[in-house]
Amino acid sequence: MEEDLLRRAADLAERCERTATVTSTAFLTPAEQYALTNWARHRDCTLVLHGGGAGCERRAAFFLPFYLAAEDFDPAEHLCAVHFSAPFGAPGHRDYLGAILGLGIRREWVGDILVQEHGAYVFCLPSVVKTLAELDRAGRYTVRGEEIALADVPEEEVKTETVSFTVQSLRLDAVTAGLFHVSRTTAAELIRLGSVSLNYVPCLHADAAIRDGDVISVRGKGKGTVTDTGGRSRKDRIFVTAERRV
C-alpha cells in the first residue's frame, strides 16, 4: 500500500514539474501523510498537505510548481465543502459516512466530517461535491446539503495540553506511560495488545526508539506528539515534553 502511494507521488511530482501545474492526491490518512512527508524530504519538490480547514486529520497532498510558494497556495481552488442541516435529529459521524459511501463516493474522495448538533460540514474533492450535496438522508434522519465556501466552515477547536515528564530511556513503553499517565507495565501491555501506534502505524515493540516529532496514539486514550527530548535530571533521567489532545 505504501509503495503504491509513493509510486503515485513520484508520478505526480514529475507531472507537476513537467507541466508547471498543481497536482494532487485524494484525501490521505494520517499514516499516509506521514509516509509521504518523509518521502518528500529527500526529493526536490514542494509538498503541501491540506484538508480544507485548520486541524483537519484527513488531508490531500499537493505538489506545487516552481512559481507557487507554499504560503501562496489556496486550498479553495482545489477542495470543496458541503454543509448539511438536520433540523429534526442529530445524525452522528457514522450516519453521515455510511450515507456518503452509499452514494458510491469512495472514502478517499471525502475528507473530515465535522459533526454539529443539528448538522455537519464535510470536506470533499470538487469531482463529488454535486453528488454529495444531493444527499437527503443520514441514518434515519432527513438532511439537506448545500455547497459552501471553505472560508464559511467554522474552525473546529482542538484542545491540547502540554505534558512534561522524565524517562530512564527514550523507549516507546516509557514515553507512552508518561504521556498517558499510566504505569510502564500497563503501557507495555497496551503495546503487546496492539493498542499503541507510533507515527500512525501499530507498533508491537516496547523498546522502539522515540524521537522529537513522533506521534504516539493509544486506542481509547487519544494521541500526543513528542515535542522535545532534551536535558537530563539530577538522577540522569531524560526530560520529555509532549502535546496531547484532550
PDB file of N, CA, C and O in Angstrom, residues 9 65 80 103:
ATOM      1  N   ALA A   9       2.986   9.259  -5.894  1.00  0.00           N
ATOM      2  CA  ALA A   9       3.526  10.564  -5.546  1.00  0.00           C
ATOM      3  C   ALA A   9       4.654  10.959  -6.485  1.00  0.00           C
ATOM      4  O   ALA A   9       4.744  12.125  -6.906  1.00  0.00           O
ATOM      5  N   PRO A  65       4.104  23.860  -8.391  1.00  0.00           N
ATOM      6  CA  PRO A  65       5.104  24.220  -9.414  1.00  0.00           C
ATOM      7  C   PRO A  65       6.061  25.282  -8.899  1.00  0.00           C
ATOM      8  O   PRO A  65       5.817  25.908  -7.862  1.00  0.00           O
ATOM      9  N   CYS A  80     -13.477  21.368  -1.814  1.00  0.00           N
ATOM     10  CA  CYS A  80     -14.820  21.921  -1.617  1.00  0.00           C
ATOM     11  C   CYS A  80     -15.356  21.514  -0.252  1.00  0.00           C
ATOM     12  O   CYS A  80     -14.776  20.673   0.445  1.00  0.00           O
ATOM     13  N   LEU A 103     -23.668   6.495  -1.541  1.00  0.00           N
ATOM     14  CA  LEU A 103     -23.849   7.205  -2.810  1.00  0.00           C
ATOM     15  C   LEU A 103     -22.858   6.736  -3.872  1.00  0.00           C
ATOM     16  O   LEU A 103     -22.933   7.170  -5.020  1.00  0.00           O
TER      17      LEU A 103
END
